[in-house]
Every structure is written in C-alpha cells, then in structure tokens.
Short mmCIF file of C-alpha atoms in Angstrom, two decimals:
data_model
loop_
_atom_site.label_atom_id
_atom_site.label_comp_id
_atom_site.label_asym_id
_atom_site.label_seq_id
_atom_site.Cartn_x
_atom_site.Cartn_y
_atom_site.Cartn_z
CA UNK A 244 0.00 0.00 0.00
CA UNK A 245 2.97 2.10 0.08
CA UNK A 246 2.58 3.63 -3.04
CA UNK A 247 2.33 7.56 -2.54
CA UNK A 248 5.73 8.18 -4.35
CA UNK A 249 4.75 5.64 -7.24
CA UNK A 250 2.09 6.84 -8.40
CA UNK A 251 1.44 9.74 -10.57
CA UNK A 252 -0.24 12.06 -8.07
CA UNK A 253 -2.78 13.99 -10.57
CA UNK A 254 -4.40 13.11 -13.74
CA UNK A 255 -4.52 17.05 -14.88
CA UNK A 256 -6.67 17.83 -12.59
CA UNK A 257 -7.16 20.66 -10.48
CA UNK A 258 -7.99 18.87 -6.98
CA UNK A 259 -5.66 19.36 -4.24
CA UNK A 260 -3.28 16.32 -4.24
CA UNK A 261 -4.12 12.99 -2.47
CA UNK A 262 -7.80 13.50 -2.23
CA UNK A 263 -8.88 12.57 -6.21
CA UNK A 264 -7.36 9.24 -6.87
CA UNK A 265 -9.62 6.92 -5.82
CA UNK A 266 -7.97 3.62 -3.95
CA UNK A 267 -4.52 5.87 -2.79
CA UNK A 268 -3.65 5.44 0.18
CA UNK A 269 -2.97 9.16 0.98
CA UNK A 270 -1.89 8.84 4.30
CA UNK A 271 1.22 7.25 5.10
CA UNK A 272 2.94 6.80 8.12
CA UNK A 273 6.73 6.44 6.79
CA UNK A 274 6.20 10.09 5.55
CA UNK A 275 8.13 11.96 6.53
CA UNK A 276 7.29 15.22 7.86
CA UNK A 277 7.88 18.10 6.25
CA UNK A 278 10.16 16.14 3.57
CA UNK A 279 9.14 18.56 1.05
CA UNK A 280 8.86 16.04 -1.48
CA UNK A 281 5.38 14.56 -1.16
CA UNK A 282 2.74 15.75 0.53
CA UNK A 283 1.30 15.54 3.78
CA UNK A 284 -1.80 13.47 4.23
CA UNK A 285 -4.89 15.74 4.63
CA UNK A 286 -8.67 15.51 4.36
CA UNK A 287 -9.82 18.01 2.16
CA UNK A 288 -12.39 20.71 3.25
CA UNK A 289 -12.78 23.26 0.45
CA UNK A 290 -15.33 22.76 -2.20
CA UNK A 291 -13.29 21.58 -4.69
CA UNK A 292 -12.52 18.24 -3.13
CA UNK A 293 -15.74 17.98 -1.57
CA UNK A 294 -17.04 18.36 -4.58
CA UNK A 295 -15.31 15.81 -6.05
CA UNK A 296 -15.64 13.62 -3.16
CA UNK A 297 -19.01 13.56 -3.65
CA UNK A 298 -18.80 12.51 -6.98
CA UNK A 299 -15.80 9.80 -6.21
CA UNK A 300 -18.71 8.29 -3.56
CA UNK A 301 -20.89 8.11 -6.25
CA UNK A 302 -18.39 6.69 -8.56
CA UNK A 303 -17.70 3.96 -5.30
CA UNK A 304 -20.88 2.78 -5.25
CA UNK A 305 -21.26 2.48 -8.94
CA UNK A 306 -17.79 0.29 -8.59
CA UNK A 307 -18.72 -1.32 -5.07
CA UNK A 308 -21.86 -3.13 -7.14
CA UNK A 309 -18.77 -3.95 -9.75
CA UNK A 310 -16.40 -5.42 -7.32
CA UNK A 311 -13.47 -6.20 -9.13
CA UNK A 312 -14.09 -2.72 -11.11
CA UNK A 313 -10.90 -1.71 -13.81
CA UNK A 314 -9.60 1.05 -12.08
CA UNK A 315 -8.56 2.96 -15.23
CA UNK A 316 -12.50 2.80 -16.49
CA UNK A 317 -13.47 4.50 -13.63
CA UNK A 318 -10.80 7.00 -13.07
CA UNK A 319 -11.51 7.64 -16.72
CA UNK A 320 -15.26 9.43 -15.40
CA UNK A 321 -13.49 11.09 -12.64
CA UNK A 322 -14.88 14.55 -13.44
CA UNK A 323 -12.45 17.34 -14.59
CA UNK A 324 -13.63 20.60 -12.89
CA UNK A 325 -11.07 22.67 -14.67
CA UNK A 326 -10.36 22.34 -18.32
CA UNK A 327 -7.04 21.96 -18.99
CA UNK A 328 -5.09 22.11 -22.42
CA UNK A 329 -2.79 19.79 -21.19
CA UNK A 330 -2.64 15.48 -21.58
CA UNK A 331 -5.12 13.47 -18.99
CA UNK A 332 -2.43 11.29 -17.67
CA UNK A 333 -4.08 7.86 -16.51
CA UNK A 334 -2.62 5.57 -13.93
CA UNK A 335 0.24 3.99 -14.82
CA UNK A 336 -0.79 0.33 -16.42
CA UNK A 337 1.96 -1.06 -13.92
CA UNK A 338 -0.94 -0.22 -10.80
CA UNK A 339 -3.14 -2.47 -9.78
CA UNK A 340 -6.32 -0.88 -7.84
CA UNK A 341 -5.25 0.00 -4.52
CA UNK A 342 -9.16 -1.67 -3.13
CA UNK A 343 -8.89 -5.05 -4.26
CA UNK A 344 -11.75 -6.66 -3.82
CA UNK A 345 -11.54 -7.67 -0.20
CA UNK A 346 -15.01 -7.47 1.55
CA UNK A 347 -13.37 -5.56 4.63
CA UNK A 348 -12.06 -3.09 2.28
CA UNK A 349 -13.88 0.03 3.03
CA UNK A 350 -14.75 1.46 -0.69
CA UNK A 351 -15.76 5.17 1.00
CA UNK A 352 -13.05 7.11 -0.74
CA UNK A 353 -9.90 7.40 1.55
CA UNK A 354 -10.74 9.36 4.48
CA UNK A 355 -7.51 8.42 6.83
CA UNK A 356 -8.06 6.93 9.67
CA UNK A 357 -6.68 10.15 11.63
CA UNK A 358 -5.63 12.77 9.45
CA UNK A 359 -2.64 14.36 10.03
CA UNK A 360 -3.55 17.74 9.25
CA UNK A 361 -6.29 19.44 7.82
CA UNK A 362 -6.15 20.83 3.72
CA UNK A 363 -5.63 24.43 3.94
CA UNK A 364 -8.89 25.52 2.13
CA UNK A 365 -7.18 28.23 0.55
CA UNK A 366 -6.77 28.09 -3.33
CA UNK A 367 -3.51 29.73 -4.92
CA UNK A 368 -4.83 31.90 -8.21
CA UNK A 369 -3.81 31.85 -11.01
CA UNK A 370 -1.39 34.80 -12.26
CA UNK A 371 0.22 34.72 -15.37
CA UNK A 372 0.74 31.98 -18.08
CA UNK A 373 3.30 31.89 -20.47
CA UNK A 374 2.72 29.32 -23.66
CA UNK A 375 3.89 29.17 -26.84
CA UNK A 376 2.30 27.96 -30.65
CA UNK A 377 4.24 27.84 -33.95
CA UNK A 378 2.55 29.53 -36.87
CA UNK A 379 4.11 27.17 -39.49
CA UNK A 380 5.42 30.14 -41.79
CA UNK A 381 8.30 32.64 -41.93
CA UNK A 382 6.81 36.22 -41.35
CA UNK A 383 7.88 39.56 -42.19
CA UNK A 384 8.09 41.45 -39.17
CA UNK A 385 8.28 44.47 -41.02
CA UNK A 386 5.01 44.51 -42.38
CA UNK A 387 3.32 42.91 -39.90
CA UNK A 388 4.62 45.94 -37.70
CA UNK A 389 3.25 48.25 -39.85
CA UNK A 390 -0.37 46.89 -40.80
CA UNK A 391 -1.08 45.52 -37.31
CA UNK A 392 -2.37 47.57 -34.59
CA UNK A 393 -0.67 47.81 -31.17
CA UNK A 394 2.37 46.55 -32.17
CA UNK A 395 6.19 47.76 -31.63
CA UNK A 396 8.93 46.58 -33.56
CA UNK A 397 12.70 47.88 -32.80
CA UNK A 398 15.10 45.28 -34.49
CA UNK A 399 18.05 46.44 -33.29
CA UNK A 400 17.01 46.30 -29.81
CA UNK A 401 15.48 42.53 -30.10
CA UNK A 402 14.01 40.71 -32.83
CA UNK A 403 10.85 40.12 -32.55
CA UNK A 404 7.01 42.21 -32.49
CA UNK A 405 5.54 42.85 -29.41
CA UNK A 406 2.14 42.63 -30.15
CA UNK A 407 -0.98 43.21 -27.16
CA UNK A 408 -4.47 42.64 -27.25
CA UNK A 409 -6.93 44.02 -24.71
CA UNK A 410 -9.00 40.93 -24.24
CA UNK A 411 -7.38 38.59 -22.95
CA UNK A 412 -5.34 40.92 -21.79
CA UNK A 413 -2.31 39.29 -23.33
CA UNK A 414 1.01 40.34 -24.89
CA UNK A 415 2.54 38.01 -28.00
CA UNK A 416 5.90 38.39 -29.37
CA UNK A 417 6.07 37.27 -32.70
CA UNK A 418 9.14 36.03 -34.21
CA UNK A 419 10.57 35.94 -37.83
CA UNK A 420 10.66 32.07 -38.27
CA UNK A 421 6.52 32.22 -37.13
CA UNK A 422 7.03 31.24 -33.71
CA UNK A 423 5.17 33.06 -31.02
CA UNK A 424 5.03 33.19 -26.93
CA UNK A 425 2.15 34.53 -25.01
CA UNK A 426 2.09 35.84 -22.22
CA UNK A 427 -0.13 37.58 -19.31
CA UNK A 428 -3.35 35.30 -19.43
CA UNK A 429 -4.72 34.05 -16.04
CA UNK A 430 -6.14 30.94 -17.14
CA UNK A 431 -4.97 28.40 -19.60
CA UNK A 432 -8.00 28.49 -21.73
CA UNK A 433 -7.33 32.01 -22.09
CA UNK A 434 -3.89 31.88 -22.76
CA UNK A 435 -4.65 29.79 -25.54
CA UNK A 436 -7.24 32.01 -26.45
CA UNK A 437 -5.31 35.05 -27.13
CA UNK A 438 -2.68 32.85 -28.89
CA UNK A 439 -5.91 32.09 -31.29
CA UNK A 440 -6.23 35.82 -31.60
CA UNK A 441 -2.83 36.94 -32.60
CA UNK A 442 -2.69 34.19 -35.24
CA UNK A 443 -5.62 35.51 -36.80
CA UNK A 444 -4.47 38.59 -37.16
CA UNK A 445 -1.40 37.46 -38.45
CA UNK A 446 -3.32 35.31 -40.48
CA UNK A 447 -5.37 38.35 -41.82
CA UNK A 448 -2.26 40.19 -42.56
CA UNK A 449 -2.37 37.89 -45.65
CA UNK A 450 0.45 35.24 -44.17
CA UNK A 451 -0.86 31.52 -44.19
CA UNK A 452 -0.82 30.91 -40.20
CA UNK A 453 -1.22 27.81 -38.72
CA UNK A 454 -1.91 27.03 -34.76
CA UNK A 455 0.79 23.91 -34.43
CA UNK A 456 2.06 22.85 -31.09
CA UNK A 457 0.66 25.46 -28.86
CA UNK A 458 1.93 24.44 -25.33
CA UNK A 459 1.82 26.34 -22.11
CA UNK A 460 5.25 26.65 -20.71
CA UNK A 461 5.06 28.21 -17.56
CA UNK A 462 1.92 29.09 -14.80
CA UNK A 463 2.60 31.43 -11.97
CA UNK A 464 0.15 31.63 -9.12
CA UNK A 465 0.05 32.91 -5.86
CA UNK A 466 -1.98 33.32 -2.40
CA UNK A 467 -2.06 34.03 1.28
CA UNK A 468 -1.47 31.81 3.87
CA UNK A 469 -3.25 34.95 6.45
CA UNK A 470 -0.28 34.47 8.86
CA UNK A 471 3.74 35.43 9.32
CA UNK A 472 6.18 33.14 8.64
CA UNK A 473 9.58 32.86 10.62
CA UNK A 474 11.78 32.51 7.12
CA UNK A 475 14.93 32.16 9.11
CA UNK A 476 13.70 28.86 11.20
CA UNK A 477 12.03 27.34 7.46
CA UNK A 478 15.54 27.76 6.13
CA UNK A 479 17.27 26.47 8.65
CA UNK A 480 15.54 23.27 8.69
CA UNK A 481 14.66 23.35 4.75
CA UNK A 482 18.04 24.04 3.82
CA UNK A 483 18.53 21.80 0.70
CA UNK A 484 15.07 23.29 -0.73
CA UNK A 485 15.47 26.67 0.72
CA UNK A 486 17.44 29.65 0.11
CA UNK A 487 17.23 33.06 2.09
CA UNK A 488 19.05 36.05 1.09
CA UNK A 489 17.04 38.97 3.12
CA UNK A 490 19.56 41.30 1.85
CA UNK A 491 19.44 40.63 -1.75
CA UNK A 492 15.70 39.44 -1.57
CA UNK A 493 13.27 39.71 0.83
CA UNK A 494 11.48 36.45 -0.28
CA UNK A 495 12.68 32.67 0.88
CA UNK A 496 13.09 30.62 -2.72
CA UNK A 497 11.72 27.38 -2.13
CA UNK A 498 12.49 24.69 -4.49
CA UNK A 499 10.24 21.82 -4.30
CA UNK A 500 11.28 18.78 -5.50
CA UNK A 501 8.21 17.29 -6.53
CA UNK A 502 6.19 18.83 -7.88
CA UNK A 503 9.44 20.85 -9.77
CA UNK A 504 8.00 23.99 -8.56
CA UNK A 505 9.73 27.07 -7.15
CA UNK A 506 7.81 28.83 -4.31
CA UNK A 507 8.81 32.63 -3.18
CA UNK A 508 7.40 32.38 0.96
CA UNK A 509 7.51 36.02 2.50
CA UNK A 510 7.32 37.01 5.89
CA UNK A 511 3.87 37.80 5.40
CA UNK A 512 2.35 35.27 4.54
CA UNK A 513 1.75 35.45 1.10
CA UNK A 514 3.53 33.18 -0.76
CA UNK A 515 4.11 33.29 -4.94
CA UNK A 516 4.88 29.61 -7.16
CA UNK A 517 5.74 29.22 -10.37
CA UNK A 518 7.34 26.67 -12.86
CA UNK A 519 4.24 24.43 -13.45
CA UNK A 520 3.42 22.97 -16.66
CA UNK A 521 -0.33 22.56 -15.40
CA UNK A 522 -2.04 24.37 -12.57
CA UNK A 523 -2.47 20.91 -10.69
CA UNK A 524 1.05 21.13 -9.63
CA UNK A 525 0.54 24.76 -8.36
CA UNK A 526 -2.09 23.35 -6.22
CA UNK A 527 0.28 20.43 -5.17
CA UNK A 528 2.80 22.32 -4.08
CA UNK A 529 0.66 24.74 -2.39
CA UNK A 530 -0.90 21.57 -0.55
CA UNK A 531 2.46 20.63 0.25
CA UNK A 532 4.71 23.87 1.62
CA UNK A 533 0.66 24.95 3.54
CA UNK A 534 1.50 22.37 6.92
CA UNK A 535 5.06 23.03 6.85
CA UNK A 536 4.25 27.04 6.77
CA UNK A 537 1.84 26.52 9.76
CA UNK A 538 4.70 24.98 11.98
CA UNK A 539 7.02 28.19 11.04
CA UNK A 540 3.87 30.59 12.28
CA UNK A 541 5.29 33.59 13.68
CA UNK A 542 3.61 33.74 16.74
CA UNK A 543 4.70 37.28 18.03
CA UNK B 886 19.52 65.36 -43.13
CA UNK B 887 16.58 66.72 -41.31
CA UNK B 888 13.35 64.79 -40.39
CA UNK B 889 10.44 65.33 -43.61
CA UNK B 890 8.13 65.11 -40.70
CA UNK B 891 6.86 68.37 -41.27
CA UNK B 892 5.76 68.68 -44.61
CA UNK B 893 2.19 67.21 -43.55
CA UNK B 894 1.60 70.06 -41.38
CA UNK B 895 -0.60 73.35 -42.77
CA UNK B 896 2.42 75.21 -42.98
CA UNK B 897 4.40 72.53 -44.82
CA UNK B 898 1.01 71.72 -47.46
CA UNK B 899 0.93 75.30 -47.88
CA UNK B 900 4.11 75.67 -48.95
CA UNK B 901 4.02 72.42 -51.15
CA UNK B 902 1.18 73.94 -52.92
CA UNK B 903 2.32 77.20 -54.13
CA UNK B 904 5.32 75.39 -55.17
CA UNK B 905 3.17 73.00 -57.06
CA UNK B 906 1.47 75.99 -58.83
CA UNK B 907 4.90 77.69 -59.21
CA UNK B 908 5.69 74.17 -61.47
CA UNK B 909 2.62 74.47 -63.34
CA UNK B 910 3.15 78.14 -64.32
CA UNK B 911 7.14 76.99 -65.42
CA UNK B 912 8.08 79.52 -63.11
CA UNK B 913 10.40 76.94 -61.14
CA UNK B 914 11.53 73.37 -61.90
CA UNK B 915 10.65 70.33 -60.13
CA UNK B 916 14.24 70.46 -58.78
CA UNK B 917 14.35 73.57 -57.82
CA UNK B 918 10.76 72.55 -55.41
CA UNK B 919 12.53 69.75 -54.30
CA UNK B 920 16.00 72.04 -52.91
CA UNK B 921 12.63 74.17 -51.16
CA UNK B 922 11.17 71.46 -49.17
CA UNK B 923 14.67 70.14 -48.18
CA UNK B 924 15.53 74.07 -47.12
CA UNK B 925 12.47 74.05 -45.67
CA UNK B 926 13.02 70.56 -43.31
CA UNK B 927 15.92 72.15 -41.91
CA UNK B 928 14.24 75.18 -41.30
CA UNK B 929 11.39 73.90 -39.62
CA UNK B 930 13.54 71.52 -37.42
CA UNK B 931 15.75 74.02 -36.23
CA UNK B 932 13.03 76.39 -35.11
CA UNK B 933 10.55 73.92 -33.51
CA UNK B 934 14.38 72.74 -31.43
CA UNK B 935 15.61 76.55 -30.80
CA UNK B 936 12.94 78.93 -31.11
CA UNK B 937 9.79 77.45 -29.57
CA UNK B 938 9.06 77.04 -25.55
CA UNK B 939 5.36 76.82 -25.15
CA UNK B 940 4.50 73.73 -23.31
CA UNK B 941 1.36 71.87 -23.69
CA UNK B 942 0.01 68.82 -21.77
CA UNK B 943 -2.47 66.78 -23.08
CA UNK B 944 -4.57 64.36 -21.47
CA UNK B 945 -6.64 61.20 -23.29
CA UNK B 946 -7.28 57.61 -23.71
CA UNK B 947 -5.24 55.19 -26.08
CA UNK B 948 -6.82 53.51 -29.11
CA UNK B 949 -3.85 52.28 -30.48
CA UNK B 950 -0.43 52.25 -30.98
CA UNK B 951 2.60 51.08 -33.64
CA UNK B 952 6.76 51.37 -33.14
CA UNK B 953 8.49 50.81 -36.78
CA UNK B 954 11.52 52.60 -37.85
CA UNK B 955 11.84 54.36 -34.89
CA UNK B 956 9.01 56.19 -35.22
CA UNK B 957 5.63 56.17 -32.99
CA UNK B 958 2.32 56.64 -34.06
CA UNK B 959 -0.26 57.20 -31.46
CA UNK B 960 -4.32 56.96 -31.93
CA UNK B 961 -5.90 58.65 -28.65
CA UNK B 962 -9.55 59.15 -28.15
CA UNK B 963 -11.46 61.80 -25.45
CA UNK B 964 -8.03 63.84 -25.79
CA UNK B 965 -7.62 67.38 -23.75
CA UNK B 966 -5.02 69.80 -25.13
CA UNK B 967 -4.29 72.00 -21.97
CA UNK B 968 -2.19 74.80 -22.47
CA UNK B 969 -1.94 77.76 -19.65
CA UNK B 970 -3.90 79.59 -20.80
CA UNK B 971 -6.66 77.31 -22.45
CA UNK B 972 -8.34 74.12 -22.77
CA UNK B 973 -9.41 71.93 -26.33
CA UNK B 974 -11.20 69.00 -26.23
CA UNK B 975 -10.97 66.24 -29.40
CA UNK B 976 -12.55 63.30 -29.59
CA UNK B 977 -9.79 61.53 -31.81
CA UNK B 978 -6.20 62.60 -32.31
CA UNK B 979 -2.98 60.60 -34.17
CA UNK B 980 0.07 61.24 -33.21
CA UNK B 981 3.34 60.60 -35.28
CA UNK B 982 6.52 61.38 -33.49
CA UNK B 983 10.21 60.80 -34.36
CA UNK B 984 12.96 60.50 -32.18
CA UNK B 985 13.77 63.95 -30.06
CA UNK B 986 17.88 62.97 -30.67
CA UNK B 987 19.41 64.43 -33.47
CA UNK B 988 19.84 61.21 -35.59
CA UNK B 989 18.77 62.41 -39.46
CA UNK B 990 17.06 59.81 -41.14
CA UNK B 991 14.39 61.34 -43.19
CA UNK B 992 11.03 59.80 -41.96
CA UNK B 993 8.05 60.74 -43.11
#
C-alpha cells in the first residue's frame, strides 16, 4: 500500500493532491514530515474536493456493485472541474487498484483513519501563463509591424514584435521564423485564447498561419497563507530546498522537488509559485509547503 | 539630413502647394521645389528645437499604438489639449513622433 511516491499524483486535474485518486492510500505513516517532497496526508475541506468527493462516492458505489471494477475505467469518469489544455495522464498500467476486492475493504473514498492535518482551504490563483504555438510560416516582421495595430517593432534592440491585445489581456511576441510566446493570461483556456487571436491577425495580414504545437510553458500563481512566517527557522531546517538572502531578496526561494515547482514564501504570509506545466502542480505544491508554513507561524 | 516630418503640417502643405502651382506656371523646376522642401526641413527643425518654448500637456485615452523605424504613431480618443492659458477637447487625435535625438534619417 505504500505507493504515494509511485504513483502519478494527478491526472490534470485541479484537486488538491491525495484526495482525487480513488484507492490511494494518501496517508502514510513512513512520511516523513515536512520532507518537502510529497505531501502531507490531509482531508480536504474546500469545495473543490468535496465536490469531487461527492462525486468519487458516487463513482464507489457504482464500482462497489462492480467489485473487481478496472480502475482505469473508472478513473476515466473522474470529473475534470477545470479544463485543462494539457494530456489526462491515466494511472500507470503497472498499478493495480489500490481496493482489491476484499469485503473488509472500506470502498468510501480514503478518508484516513486520523488525518494528520487538515487541507488548507485556501486556493492559490492563477497569475500569469506563459505558452507558446508555432505559426508554421516565416513572417515579415516588417510589415506585420506596420499593418497591425498595437504593435512595436525595434530590431536592433530585439528581434521580434511585441504585439498586445486588450482581451485577454495578453502580450505576444512574434518572431521571424513564425514562432510566437504569449504571455499575461490568467487561465490556460485564455492563454490559448489570445494565442488564437494573434494568429488571426497574423493570419489576416495575408500570411498563411497555422496554430501547431501550442503548449503552455510556464503558470505562476500565488496566495495568502493569512499568517507570518519565521523565514529564518524554514531555512534552517529546509536548507537543501530553501534559500534566504534577506539582503538581496526579501522572499525565501523554495524549491520543491516534486512537484518541480519554485515557491517565493515572504514574511507575510503570502507566498508566490511558479514553474508548473499545469495548474495541478501549483495546487500540489501549495498543498504541500501549507502544513510546513503553519509549523514556522510567527507567533509574536 | 533633417526629419520630412513636417511637410504634412498646414504650414508645410501650404508651402508644397504654391510650389506645385509655381511648377505648373514653369516659373520653377521640379528640382528647384525639391532644394525648397529640403531648405524648408531644416528650417522647420531648427526652429521647432531653438525657437519654440510653449509647453502643452495633453490628457486622453489610447486607441492604439505602432513602433516601426523608430518612429511612434499614437491613436488617442477623449483627448484634452491644456495649455496655460486654455483648454481643447478632441474626440480623436494621431500622433506621429520621431525620435527627439538628433539622428537624421528622413522619416516621413
């Protein structure tokens, strides 16, 4: 049952870690605390998950009448509550369900026996996304400067149009070889949105755009934990994820290993990630760094 | 070589026009036009840099904008001209401006 570092923790979903996967065990004693790496067990108490929950106990029932039910059928109804652009990952084929068909096993989803800790119930949102799409044809900056609107073009300081639209409230540069990055959306539906946008007008500038390989590259989100954090006792004990440099940043850089996301905690509380592929992992770290930020409360 | 910025102004249509007429009466030659508006680019440049120092602020809300060749051109709507001593209202105003650093490039 030890299989918390195994599996893949999200299928591209927005939940919270540990609380969507039906049959993972999410709490685990040999964690240990504060490891950084995987999260801490928790029961989750804002909508999201209890949404979901809700929907996972309807899903167990559907698969208690089943028994033996294929795990990856199921998972495959799970519901998404946020769209994502990116790949659905399914459970690895090497995972067998987790709840067997023993008659003791409890099919409720996993509520731990004691949890740990409770989920934080706060959400991180979503700040900026940075993604980029080939176009599939050399352009001519030149005249795409000149016929588009809201565009800036100074070659000899960098190579590429800056191009902005208003909604989303984006900004594209726009390269000579037809590649383009986005950037500023706060969602990834609308970051791909935008990228839509610009390639039309591209595309109405007479060139023959495509939309090929648009990929998000980057999601930056942020919250507030509501408390102070003592940034000098998280690095001491963090030390190989942390580093705190008060006089050349005010912010402690958190590296989390898994997720791969980077996490700026300040003493105020509010705390800044960044360096996901998909906002799941936002989330996931969030879920993560949230009980190891309550045990560095400041409590003056 | 000064900017030919200025030749779309009233002062600098004016001026092509009588020259224009000059060319149709054969009283000048195309040329000799041509050596006028370049006279008259330098002129123009030179007293807009040395001879004017009114300022005038001017207040609006962007439409759109485009940077190419190092030179800006500005859409604003809702725009107030305020000078000192008076106020104008427009409801649409482009501006094309060229940079303030004596470079030369004729842009037009």
């Amino acid at each position: 049952m030890e299989q918390n570092n195994s599996l893949p923790p999200f299928q591209g979903l927005a939940s919270p870690q540990g609380a969507m996967t039906p049959g993972m065990p999410i709490f685990s004693p040999m964690m240990p605390y504060g490891s950084g790496l995987t999260p801490q067990p928790v029961t989750n108490t804002n909508s999201l998950s209890l949404l979901e929950e809700q929907q996972r106990q309807q899903q167990q029932q559907q698969q208690a009448s089943a028994q033996q039910a294929g795990v990856p059928g199921g998972l495959g109804q799970t519901p998404q509550l946020y769209h994502s652009q990116t790949v659905t990952t399914t459970t690895l084929p090497g995972n067998t369900p987790l709840y067997t068909a023993t008659p003791l096993t409890p099919m409720t989803p996993i509520t731990p026996a004691t949890p740990a800790s409770e989920s934080s119930g706060i959400v991180p949102q979503l700040q900026n996304i940075v993604s980029t799409v080939n176009l599939g044809c050399k352009l001519d900056l030149k005249t795409i400067a000149l016929r588009a609107r809201n565009a800036e073009y100074n070659p000899k300081r960098f190579a590429a149009v800056i191009m902005r639209i208003r909604e989303p409230r984006t900004t594209a540069l726009i390269f000579s070889s037809g590649k383009m990055v986005c950037t500023g959306a706060k969602s990834e539906e609308q970051s791909r949105l935008a990228a839509r946008k610009y390639a039309r007008v591209v595309q109405k500038l007479g060139f023959p755009a495509k939309f090929l390989d648009f990929k998000i590259q980057n999601m930056v989100g942020s919250c507030d934990v509501k408390f102070p954090i003592r940034l000098e006792g998280l690095v001491l004990t963090h030390q190989q994820f942390s580093s705190y440099e008060p006089e050349l940043f005010p912010g402690l850089i958190y590296r989390m290993i898994k997720p791969r996301i980077v996490l700026l905690i300040f003493v105020s509380g509010k705390v800044v990630l960044t360096g996901a592929k998909v906002r799941g992992e936002i989330y996931e770290a969030f879920e993560n760094i949230y009980p190891i930020l309550k045990g560095f409360r400041k409590t003056t | 070589m000064a900017y030919q910025l200025y030749r779309n102004t009233t002062l600098g249509n004016s001026l092509q026009e009588s020259l224009d007429e000059l060319i149709q009466t054969q009283q000048i030659t195309p040329q000799l036009a041509l050596q006028v508006l370049l006279q008259f680019d330098k002129a123009i440049n030179t007293a807009l840099a040395n001879r004017v120092c009114n300022r005038v602020n001017f207040k609006g809300s962007l439409n759109t904008y485009r940077f190419c060749d190092n030179v800006w051109t500005f859409v604003l709507n809702d725009v107030e001209f305020r000078e000192v001593t008076d106020l104008v209202k427009v409801d649409k105003v482009k501006i094309v401006a060229c940079d303030g650093k004596n470079t030369g490039n004729a842009a037009e």
